[in-house]
């Protein structure tokens, strides 16, 4: 007769082998998306919010593609897209197709403005751009977001800029980049007819928002009277309102380095943003620079636009960009030379995809 200990050991070994075989079978039949889904649950989703109306559908999709291109494999991104009803189906169709290739989440949300001033807010500066002012209320169940304009390209993981949340002190509720680095070409210090943050103002195209703190602060309750008092003196819509608010509450704002919202203003006349150490993290093609045939920004935008997510970024993005730099005179300009340096860093960042 076998001893009870011997029988017990046989049962343990047999059970272990069966579990292992079952696991291997499941793993072999598991789709790449399912495997990636399991990995990405290691980290909580990072929320990226964008407002897209009018002709901004394609720009928004290119922005999202750039974020996915540079995203870390273990980090889940969730895109919150506020848009017009007529664009819902186009966004859903394209992003659903991409989900078969890369793990991420998205939510398409309707526009919502104060009912008594809906049209006024909708048309403030660019169509529906002011929607972002009301995100603390509209996203009542979300703690923090990264808001970006549609004309943004990521050249680093979203987690890089997200880390600035950890640098906030106990009073800060948002982070922005300065509008200018040089007072000689600053807009606010030369032309503004209203108060603005600091010496040169801030640009609102890339904005970290701790929505929980903003709700506690009474963000929306402060925005409405600012607009009522200054609406005849503002030029840049929601950006001016944000500047006015932080003029009165500078302790609430964290100022990020210029390479997290790099614009043509930083290189057009002279280099006023030092990117020698960390490179360009986020590129902002404001004032149509991604679409101008006279600007090197357009080549970067077009390269990401044409890239298929299923293809190798190195073969289908970096190498074509290198060829474009050789052939195009646009990279002889001051901004073009900066973008050459950006591409050199891109080769290293995307080396895993070769």
C-alpha positions in Angstrom: 0.0 0.0 0.0 1.2 3.5 -0.8 1.6 5.9 2.2 -0.7 8.9 2.4 2.3 11.2 2.0 3.2 9.5 -1.3 -0.3 9.8 -2.6 -0.5 13.4 -1.6 2.8 14.2 -3.5 1.5 12.4 -6.6 -1.6 14.5 -6.5 0.3 17.8 -6.1 2.7 17.0 -9.0 -0.2 15.9 -11.3 -2.3 19.0 -10.5 0.7 21.3 -11.1 1.4 19.7 -14.5 -2.3 20.0 -15.5 -2.4 23.6 -14.6 0.8 24.3 -16.5 -0.5 22.5 -19.6 -3.8 24.4 -19.4 -2.0 27.7 -19.1 0.2 27.0 -22.1 -2.8 26.1 -24.2 -4.6 29.3 -23.2 -1.5 31.3 -23.9 -1.0 29.9 -27.4 -4.7 30.6 -28.3 -4.6 34.1 -26.8 -4.7 37.0 -29.2 -2.0 39.7 -29.1 -4.6 42.3 -28.0 -5.7 40.1 -25.1 -2.1 39.6 -24.0 -1.4 43.3 -24.2 -4.6 44.0 -22.2 -3.3 41.8 -19.4 0.0 43.7 -19.3 -1.5 47.1 -19.5 -3.6 46.5 -16.4 -0.4 46.9 -14.4 -0.8 50.7 -14.6 -3.9 52.8 -14.4 -5.0 54.5 -17.6 -3.6 58.0 -18.4 -6.5 60.2 -19.6 -5.8 62.5 -22.6 -8.6 64.9 -23.4 -9.1 66.8 -26.7 -11.8 69.0 -28.2 -12.3 68.5 -32.0 -14.8 70.4 -34.2 -15.1 71.5 -37.8 -12.1 70.3 -39.9 -10.1 69.0 -36.9 -10.9 65.3 -37.3 -7.7 64.3 -39.1 -5.5 66.4 -36.9 -6.9 64.7 -33.8 -6.4 61.3 -35.3 -2.7 62.1 -36.1 -2.2 63.4 -32.6 -3.6 60.2 -31.2 -1.5 58.1 -33.5 1.7 60.0 -32.3 0.8 59.2 -28.7 0.3 55.5 -29.5 3.5 55.5 -31.5 5.6 56.6 -28.5 3.6 55.0 -25.7 5.2 52.5 -23.3 3.9 49.0 -23.8 2.8 48.6 -20.2 0.9 51.9 -20.0 -2.7 52.1 -21.0 -3.9 55.4 -22.5 -7.6 56.5 -22.6 -8.6 59.3 -25.0 -11.6 61.5 -24.1 -12.8 63.2 -27.3 -15.3 66.0 -27.1 -16.8 66.6 -30.5 -19.8 67.4 -32.7 -22.4 64.7 -33.3 -21.6 64.6 -37.0 -18.0 63.4 -36.2 -19.0 60.6 -33.8 -19.1 57.8 -36.4 -15.8 58.8 -38.1 -13.9 58.8 -34.8 -15.5 55.6 -33.7 -14.8 53.8 -36.9 -11.1 54.7 -37.2 -10.3 54.3 -33.5 -12.1 50.9 -33.3 -9.9 49.7 -36.3 -6.8 50.9 -34.4 -7.8 48.9 -31.3 -7.2 45.7 -33.2 -3.6 46.7 -33.6 -2.8 48.4 -30.3 -4.3 48.4 -26.8 -5.9 51.7 -25.7 -9.3 53.0 -24.7 -11.4 55.9 -26.0 -14.6 57.6 -25.2 -16.5 60.0 -27.6 -18.4 62.7 -25.7 -20.9 65.3 -26.8 -20.3 69.1 -26.4 -21.9 70.7 -23.4 -21.8 74.5 -22.7 -23.8 76.6 -20.3 -27.3 76.5 -21.8 -27.9 80.3 -21.6 -24.7 81.1 -23.6 -24.2 78.0 -25.7 -23.5 79.6 -29.0 -21.3 82.3 -27.5 -19.0 79.8 -25.8 -19.0 77.5 -28.9 -17.7 80.3 -31.2 -15.2 81.8 -28.7 -11.9 81.9 -30.7 -11.9 78.5 -32.5 -15.1 76.4 -32.8 -15.8 74.7 -29.5 -12.3 75.2 -28.2 -13.7 76.7 -25.0 -15.2 73.3 -24.0 -12.0 72.6 -22.2 -12.8 75.3 -19.6 -15.7 73.1 -18.4 -13.9 69.8 -18.1 -13.7 69.7 -14.3 -17.5 69.6 -14.2 -18.0 67.4 -17.3 -15.6 64.8 -16.2 -16.8 64.6 -12.6 -15.6 61.0 -12.1 -12.0 61.6 -13.4 -9.2 62.7 -11.1 -6.6 64.1 -13.6 -6.2 64.6 -17.3 -3.7 65.8 -19.9 -5.5 68.2 -22.2 -4.0 68.9 -25.6 -5.1 70.9 -28.7 -5.7 68.9 -31.8 -2.5 70.3 -33.5 -0.1 68.4 -31.2 2.4 65.7 -31.9 4.0 63.5 -29.2 7.7 62.7 -29.4 7.9 61.0 -26.0 5.6 58.8 -23.9 2.6 60.5 -22.3 4.0 59.2 -19.0 6.9 61.7 -19.3 4.7 64.7 -19.0 2.3 63.0 -16.6 5.2 62.8 -14.1 4.8 66.5 -13.5 1.7 65.8 -11.5 4.1 64.3 -8.9 5.9 67.7 -8.7 2.9 69.7 -7.8 2.9 71.3 -4.4 -0.2 71.2 -2.2 -1.7 74.3 -3.9 -1.1 73.7 -7.6 -3.9 72.3 -9.7 -2.6 72.7 -13.3 0.6 72.9 -15.3 1.3 74.9 -18.5 4.3 76.1 -20.6 5.1 79.8 -21.0 3.8 81.6 -24.1 7.2 83.0 -24.8 10.8 82.7 -23.6 11.9 86.1 -24.9 10.2 89.4 -24.0 11.3 91.0 -27.3 8.9 88.8 -29.2 6.3 88.1 -26.5 2.7 88.7 -27.4 1.1 89.2 -24.0 3.7 91.7 -22.7 3.4 93.8 -25.8 -0.3 93.6 -26.9 -2.6 92.1 -24.2 -5.3 94.4 -22.9 -6.0 92.2 -19.9 -4.1 90.6 -17.0 -2.0 87.5 -17.7 0.2 85.1 -15.8 3.8 86.0 -15.0 5.9 88.2 -17.3 5.0 86.6 -20.6 1.8 84.7 -20.1 1.2 80.9 -20.7 0.2 78.9 -23.7 -2.8 76.6 -23.1 -2.2 74.0 -25.9 -0.8 71.5 -23.5 -2.3 71.5 -20.0 -2.1 69.1 -17.1 -5.3 69.4 -15.1 -5.9 68.0 -11.6 -9.7 68.0 -12.0 -10.2 67.0 -8.3 -8.4 70.1 -7.1 -10.0 72.3 -9.7 -13.4 71.3 -8.6 -12.5 72.0 -4.9 -11.1 75.3 -6.0 -14.3 76.3 -7.7 -12.8 76.5 -11.2 -16.0 76.9 -13.2 -17.4 79.4 -10.7 -14.4 81.6 -11.3 -14.3 81.2 -15.1 -17.7 82.6 -15.7 -17.3 86.0 -14.1 -13.8 86.4 -15.7 -15.4 85.9 -19.1 -18.2 88.4 -18.3 -15.7 91.1 -17.2 -13.1 90.6 -19.9 -14.8 89.2 -23.0 -14.5 92.4 -25.0 -10.7 92.6 -24.3 -9.6 89.0 -25.0 -8.0 87.9 -28.3 -7.1 84.2 -27.8 -10.4 83.0 -26.3 -10.1 80.3 -23.6 -6.3 80.8 -23.4 -6.7 84.4 -22.3 -9.3 83.4 -19.7 -6.9 80.9 -18.3 -4.1 83.5 -18.2 -6.4 85.9 -16.4 -7.4 83.3 -13.8 -3.7 82.4 -13.1 -2.8 86.1 -12.9 -5.1 86.3 -9.8 -4.1 82.8 -8.6 -0.4 82.3 -9.6 0.1 79.9 -6.7 -2.2 77.4 -8.4 0.0 76.9 -11.5 3.1 74.8 -12.1 5.2 76.0 -15.0 6.7 73.3 -17.2 9.8 73.5 -19.5 9.3 74.8 -23.0 10.1 71.4 -24.7 6.7 70.1 -23.5 4.9 72.6 -25.8 7.5 73.4 -28.4 6.3 75.9 -31.1 7.7 77.7 -34.1 8.1 80.7 -31.8 10.9 78.9 -30.1 13.1 78.6 -33.2 11.8 80.9 -36.0 14.1 83.8 -35.4 16.5 82.4 -32.8 16.6 79.4 -30.5 15.0 80.5 -27.3 14.1 77.1 -25.9 17.0 74.9 -24.8 16.4 71.4 -26.0 20.0 70.3 -26.1 19.7 68.0 -23.1 16.2 66.5 -23.3 15.0 67.3 -26.9 11.5 68.1 -28.0 8.9 66.2 -26.0 5.7 67.6 -27.5 5.5 69.6 -30.7 2.7 72.1 -31.2 1.9 73.1 -34.7 -0.2 76.2 -33.8 -1.2 78.8 -36.4 -1.4 76.1 -39.1 2.3 75.2 -39.1 1.6 71.5 -39.7 -0.2 72.3 -42.9 2.1 75.0 -44.4 4.2 73.9 -47.4 6.8 76.4 -46.3 7.4 74.8 -42.8 9.4 71.7 -41.9 6.8 71.0 -39.2 4.6 69.7 -42.1 6.9 66.9 -43.0 6.8 65.5 -39.5 3.1 65.7 -39.4 2.7 64.1 -42.8 5.0 61.3 -41.9 3.0 60.3 -38.8 -0.2 60.8 -40.8 0.8 58.3 -43.4 2.2 55.7 -40.9 0.2 52.6 -40.4 0.2 51.4 -36.8 0.8 47.8 -37.9 4.1 48.8 -39.7 7.5 49.2 -38.2 8.0 52.9 -37.0 11.6 52.7 -37.9 11.1 51.5 -41.5 8.0 53.5 -42.2 8.6 56.7 -40.2 12.2 57.3 -39.3 13.8 56.2 -42.6 11.4 58.2 -44.8 11.9 61.2 -42.6 15.7 61.0 -43.0 15.2 60.9 -46.8 12.9 63.9 -46.7 15.5 65.9 -44.7 18.1 65.3 -47.4 15.7 66.3 -50.2 14.0 69.3 -48.6 15.4 72.8 -48.4 13.0 73.4 -45.4 15.5 71.8 -43.1 18.0 74.5 -43.8 16.0 77.0 -41.8 16.5 77.5 -38.1 13.5 75.5 -37.1 14.5 72.8 -39.7 17.8 72.4 -38.0 16.1 71.9 -34.6 13.8 69.2 -36.1 16.8 67.4 -37.5 18.0 67.0 -33.9 14.5 65.8 -32.9 14.7 63.1 -35.5 18.1 61.9 -34.2 16.5 61.4 -30.8 13.5 59.7 -32.4 15.7 57.0 -33.9 16.9 56.1 -30.4 13.5 56.2 -28.9 12.0 53.9 -31.6 15.0 51.6 -31.7 12.9 48.8 -30.2 10.8 48.7 -33.3 13.5 47.9 -35.8 
